[in-house]
Each structure stands twice: as structure tokens, then as C-alpha cells.
Short mmCIF file of C-alpha atoms in Angstrom, two decimals:
data_model
loop_
_atom_site.label_atom_id
_atom_site.label_comp_id
_atom_site.label_asym_id
_atom_site.label_seq_id
_atom_site.Cartn_x
_atom_site.Cartn_y
_atom_site.Cartn_z
CA UNK R 1 0.00 0.00 0.00
CA UNK R 2 1.35 3.42 -0.90
CA UNK R 3 1.71 6.12 1.74
CA UNK R 4 2.87 9.71 2.08
CA UNK R 5 5.89 10.73 4.20
CA UNK R 6 6.49 14.42 4.96
CA UNK R 7 9.57 16.13 6.38
CA UNK R 8 9.96 19.73 7.47
CA UNK R 9 12.84 22.18 7.48
CA UNK R 10 13.13 25.86 8.43
CA UNK R 11 15.37 28.61 7.06
CA UNK R 12 18.16 30.44 8.86
CA UNK R 13 15.72 33.29 9.52
CA UNK R 14 13.29 31.18 11.53
CA UNK R 15 13.33 32.27 15.20
CA UNK R 16 14.52 28.86 16.40
CA UNK R 17 17.40 28.91 13.92
CA UNK R 18 18.26 32.52 14.74
CA UNK R 19 18.53 31.58 18.41
CA UNK R 20 20.68 28.54 17.62
CA UNK R 21 23.05 30.56 15.44
CA UNK R 22 23.52 33.23 18.11
CA UNK R 23 24.29 30.63 20.77
CA UNK R 24 26.70 28.87 18.41
CA UNK R 25 28.47 32.13 17.59
CA UNK R 26 28.97 32.96 21.27
CA UNK R 27 30.44 29.53 21.98
CA UNK R 28 32.70 29.75 18.90
CA UNK R 29 34.04 33.15 19.99
CA UNK R 30 34.68 32.05 23.57
CA UNK R 31 36.58 28.99 22.39
CA UNK R 32 38.50 31.00 19.79
CA UNK R 33 39.90 33.33 22.43
CA UNK R 34 40.12 30.80 25.27
CA UNK R 35 40.06 27.10 24.27
CA UNK R 36 39.46 26.16 27.92
CA UNK R 37 36.22 28.11 28.10
CA UNK R 38 33.21 26.37 29.63
CA UNK R 39 30.01 27.71 28.05
CA UNK R 40 26.35 26.88 28.61
CA UNK R 41 24.37 29.47 26.67
CA UNK R 42 20.73 29.82 25.65
CA UNK R 43 19.13 32.42 23.38
CA UNK R 44 15.54 33.60 23.05
CA UNK R 45 14.39 35.86 20.22
CA UNK R 46 11.10 37.65 19.74
CA UNK R 47 9.88 40.81 18.03
CA UNK R 48 12.59 43.45 18.47
CA UNK R 49 14.28 41.60 21.33
CA UNK R 50 17.04 39.08 22.04
CA UNK R 51 17.67 37.52 25.45
CA UNK R 52 21.00 35.83 26.18
CA UNK R 53 21.28 33.67 29.27
CA UNK R 54 23.60 31.05 30.68
CA UNK R 55 26.78 30.29 32.58
CA UNK R 56 30.34 30.87 31.38
CA UNK R 57 33.82 30.29 32.78
CA UNK R 58 36.41 31.87 30.51
CA UNK R 59 39.46 34.12 30.45
CA UNK R 60 38.04 35.82 27.37
CA UNK R 61 35.92 38.96 27.43
CA UNK R 62 33.48 39.28 24.55
CA UNK R 63 31.19 42.01 23.29
CA UNK R 64 28.23 39.64 23.23
CA UNK R 65 25.89 42.34 21.93
CA UNK R 66 28.01 43.02 18.86
CA UNK R 67 28.48 39.30 18.16
CA UNK R 68 24.71 38.89 18.36
CA UNK R 69 24.06 41.83 16.04
CA UNK R 70 26.57 40.50 13.51
CA UNK R 71 24.80 37.12 13.40
CA UNK R 72 21.41 38.80 12.89
CA UNK R 73 22.93 41.08 10.24
CA UNK R 74 24.45 38.12 8.38
CA UNK R 75 21.12 36.26 8.39
CA UNK R 76 19.51 39.24 6.68
CA UNK R 77 17.44 41.06 9.28
CA UNK R 78 18.56 44.53 8.22
CA UNK R 79 15.31 46.41 7.60
CA UNK R 80 13.15 48.09 10.25
CA UNK R 81 9.95 46.87 8.60
CA UNK R 82 10.91 43.33 9.62
CA UNK R 83 10.20 44.33 13.26
CA UNK R 84 13.47 42.60 14.10
CA UNK R 85 16.57 44.37 12.86
CA UNK R 86 20.26 43.87 13.67
CA UNK R 87 21.15 47.46 14.55
CA UNK R 88 18.06 48.38 16.55
CA UNK R 89 16.82 45.26 18.33
CA UNK R 90 17.16 45.17 22.10
CA UNK R 91 19.71 42.70 23.49
CA UNK R 92 19.50 41.67 27.13
CA UNK R 93 22.42 39.65 28.49
CA UNK R 94 21.96 37.51 31.60
CA UNK R 95 25.16 35.54 31.14
CA UNK R 96 26.99 35.00 34.42
CA UNK R 97 29.88 32.99 35.83
CA UNK R 98 29.64 29.22 35.86
CA UNK R 99 28.57 27.62 39.13
CA UNK R 100 31.53 26.48 41.22
CA UNK R 101 29.75 23.19 41.91
CA UNK R 102 29.37 22.48 38.20
CA UNK R 103 32.96 23.50 37.53
CA UNK R 104 34.26 21.04 40.13
CA UNK R 105 32.47 18.26 38.27
CA UNK R 106 34.01 19.29 34.95
CA UNK R 107 37.62 20.33 35.51
CA UNK R 108 40.26 17.81 36.59
CA UNK R 109 43.94 18.22 37.38
CA UNK R 110 44.67 15.52 34.83
CA UNK R 111 43.42 16.76 31.43
CA UNK R 112 42.77 13.14 30.37
CA UNK R 113 40.15 12.89 33.12
CA UNK R 114 38.35 16.05 31.99
CA UNK R 115 34.65 15.88 32.74
CA UNK R 116 31.70 17.30 30.86
CA UNK R 117 28.49 19.11 31.61
CA UNK R 118 25.31 18.12 29.80
CA UNK R 119 26.54 15.80 27.08
CA UNK R 120 24.43 13.05 25.61
CA UNK R 121 22.74 11.58 22.57
CA UNK R 122 18.95 11.73 22.47
CA UNK R 123 16.68 9.27 20.72
CA UNK R 124 13.21 7.91 21.25
CA UNK R 125 11.12 4.89 20.49
CA UNK R 126 8.10 2.94 21.74
CA UNK R 127 8.62 -0.46 23.32
CA UNK R 128 6.82 -3.00 25.53
CA UNK R 129 9.10 -2.73 28.55
CA UNK R 130 6.58 -0.59 30.42
CA UNK R 131 2.82 -0.14 30.33
CA UNK R 132 3.15 3.30 28.74
CA UNK R 133 5.56 2.02 26.07
CA UNK R 134 8.56 3.97 27.36
CA UNK R 135 12.00 2.32 27.66
CA UNK R 136 12.53 1.03 31.20
CA UNK R 137 15.63 3.18 32.00
CA UNK R 138 13.84 6.35 30.92
CA UNK R 139 10.65 5.48 32.77
CA UNK R 140 12.57 4.80 35.98
CA UNK R 141 14.52 8.06 35.55
CA UNK R 142 11.20 9.91 35.20
CA UNK R 143 9.73 8.13 38.22
CA UNK R 144 12.73 9.01 40.38
CA UNK R 145 12.33 12.71 39.66
CA UNK R 146 8.56 12.71 40.05
CA UNK R 147 8.89 10.97 43.40
CA UNK R 148 11.70 13.29 44.45
CA UNK R 149 9.46 16.27 43.65
CA UNK R 150 6.64 14.76 45.74
CA UNK R 151 9.06 14.28 48.63
CA UNK R 152 10.24 17.89 48.34
CA UNK R 153 6.71 19.26 48.22
CA UNK R 154 5.69 17.09 51.17
CA UNK R 155 8.34 18.79 53.29
CA UNK R 156 8.57 15.97 55.85
CA UNK R 157 11.77 14.20 54.80
CA UNK R 158 14.75 15.28 52.69
CA UNK R 159 13.81 18.84 53.64
CA UNK R 160 17.05 20.18 52.17
CA UNK R 161 15.88 19.55 48.57
CA UNK R 162 15.61 22.34 46.03
CA UNK R 163 13.62 22.21 42.75
CA UNK R 164 16.38 21.53 40.20
CA UNK R 165 17.40 17.87 39.87
CA UNK R 166 18.49 15.24 37.35
CA UNK R 167 18.43 11.47 37.32
CA UNK R 168 20.10 8.75 35.29
CA UNK R 169 19.34 5.03 35.31
CA UNK R 170 21.46 2.31 33.70
CA UNK R 171 19.84 -1.08 33.04
CA UNK R 172 21.71 -4.26 32.15
CA UNK R 173 20.02 -6.22 29.35
CA UNK R 174 20.47 -9.89 28.50
CA UNK R 175 21.10 -11.57 25.16
CA UNK R 176 17.34 -11.72 24.63
CA UNK R 177 17.15 -7.89 24.95
CA UNK R 178 15.22 -8.20 28.21
CA UNK R 179 16.15 -6.19 31.34
CA UNK R 180 18.20 -8.11 33.88
CA UNK R 181 18.97 -5.61 36.63
CA UNK R 182 19.55 -1.98 37.51
CA UNK R 183 23.27 -1.37 37.16
CA UNK R 184 23.42 2.23 38.40
CA UNK R 185 21.24 5.09 39.59
CA UNK R 186 22.56 8.65 39.59
CA UNK R 187 20.72 11.48 41.33
CA UNK R 188 21.93 15.06 41.10
CA UNK R 189 19.89 17.64 42.99
CA UNK R 190 20.08 21.18 44.23
CA UNK R 191 20.05 21.27 48.01
CA UNK R 192 20.50 23.60 50.95
CA UNK R 193 23.87 23.69 52.67
CA UNK R 194 23.34 21.99 56.00
CA UNK R 195 26.78 20.58 56.92
CA UNK R 196 30.25 19.86 55.54
CA UNK R 197 30.44 18.43 52.02
CA UNK R 198 31.28 14.87 53.10
CA UNK R 199 28.46 14.83 55.65
CA UNK R 200 25.95 16.20 53.15
CA UNK R 201 26.99 13.66 50.51
CA UNK R 202 26.53 10.76 52.92
CA UNK R 203 23.18 12.07 54.14
CA UNK R 204 21.79 12.59 50.64
CA UNK R 205 23.08 9.21 49.44
CA UNK R 206 21.54 7.44 52.44
CA UNK R 207 18.23 9.24 51.90
CA UNK R 208 18.17 8.28 48.22
CA UNK R 209 18.75 4.63 49.14
CA UNK R 210 16.47 4.46 52.17
CA UNK R 211 13.70 6.92 51.26
CA UNK R 212 13.54 7.58 47.52
CA UNK R 213 14.27 4.14 46.04
CA UNK R 214 11.83 2.25 48.34
CA UNK R 215 9.07 4.67 47.28
CA UNK R 216 9.86 3.93 43.62
CA UNK R 217 9.73 0.17 44.27
CA UNK R 218 6.40 0.56 46.02
CA UNK R 219 4.83 2.60 43.21
CA UNK R 220 6.55 0.98 40.24
CA UNK R 221 4.56 -2.25 40.07
CA UNK R 222 1.56 -0.60 38.45
CA UNK R 223 3.54 0.87 35.56
CA UNK R 224 6.55 -1.39 35.11
CA UNK R 225 6.29 -4.93 33.71
CA UNK R 226 9.78 -5.67 34.95
CA UNK R 227 9.14 -4.68 38.54
CA UNK R 228 10.97 -7.78 39.81
CA UNK R 229 14.16 -6.83 38.00
CA UNK R 230 14.72 -3.75 40.18
CA UNK R 231 13.99 -5.34 43.56
#
């Protein structure tokens, strides 16, 4: 049976592409002047306005407004009737220094052990590992963060939690492509300072093991076909 398949593309002047090109240009300039720069930059564009935001650690000083205007100029927004024009649009910069906590996780004394910030490859597919057709590692990662948010809002345990958090779950699969076991769980969360670093790390780790994970196991049976694999 014949069928139609449609793909979409947008030009360099599309707002999403404009934002991407500005972010790319800022990163390129930082690295050109300081190859050790650490840059996490986001751009938002709307009628007559550009907003730059993010965290940077670099020895380079850049005129981010002029770099932004040059990108917009090169794309072709050079007429006032466009309602978005390189020389007259407003540019608000909220770029600030990289968090010391993030930097400690990235920089190493040995360059060969250099870390990274948010690096990953994204893909998606439907499968039968869970009732909602999500891959088991992703579903568990979602469940961990949803449960962590419920704990934070409840305010009874893990009272040091702040809103921003990430999770990562690694599942070992067998030769038959079926899940065998949970190999690793990583939780990264904002939290209040309540003691020395080593004490906080132990407390948070213990709470993840003794509070968070048991709640996932309790609630997971209804959504996860492979509930027994993570016991």
C-alpha cells in the first residue's frame, strides 16, 4: 500500500534557527579566544528583542551584543519593517559565571580525566518494557524525579531539597534484549547547605537509598512490567 511521508525544514531566519546561530556564535568566539572556556548558553528571540542567558567560565571577554548583532545582520534582518533588525533590536544579556559546583564536576587536574556538563545523545522509540511504552531506564529516571518532587513538596523528609534535579538510570540487558537488573542510579539535585560536604553527601546518598528508592519500588509495580528486575 502506498503512503505519504512528509519532512519539514526551516530557514536560517526562523526564530529557532536565529537563536541557535547566536548561541553557536557565542560559543565559537569564547573557544576561539580561550580554548578552555566552559560555556552553557541559551538564546531567546522575539519581536525586536534578544535575550541571552547562561553560565560561562572563561578568560576571554566578549562584546556579546556586537556578536549577536553580527549574526542577525548576516542572516539578513537589516530592515526596520521586519520588526526585528540587527542594529536596533534590544539585546538583554543575563550571562553570568559558571557555578563552582558544576565546575568542580568538569575540571580535573589531569586533562585526560576532563569531565563534561550536559553531554548526551537523544533518541526515542516505543517499546513493551513498560505499560506506557517507554523504555525502562527512561521510565525509571522519570519516576525518580517525580517521586523526588513529591518528597520535596511534602516537606517531611529530605527537607534540604531544592527544585532543580536530574536522574540517570542504567539497566543491564540480557542476550534476549530483556532487562536483567539496575546497574546504576545517579541522582543530582540542588540542596540547601546543612553541613560539611562529606556529611551532606553521605546524608543525601543514604536518603536516596532508604527513602527515595523504596518509594519507587512501592509505586513501580503498576507501571513497570519488569518490577521484579529492580527489587
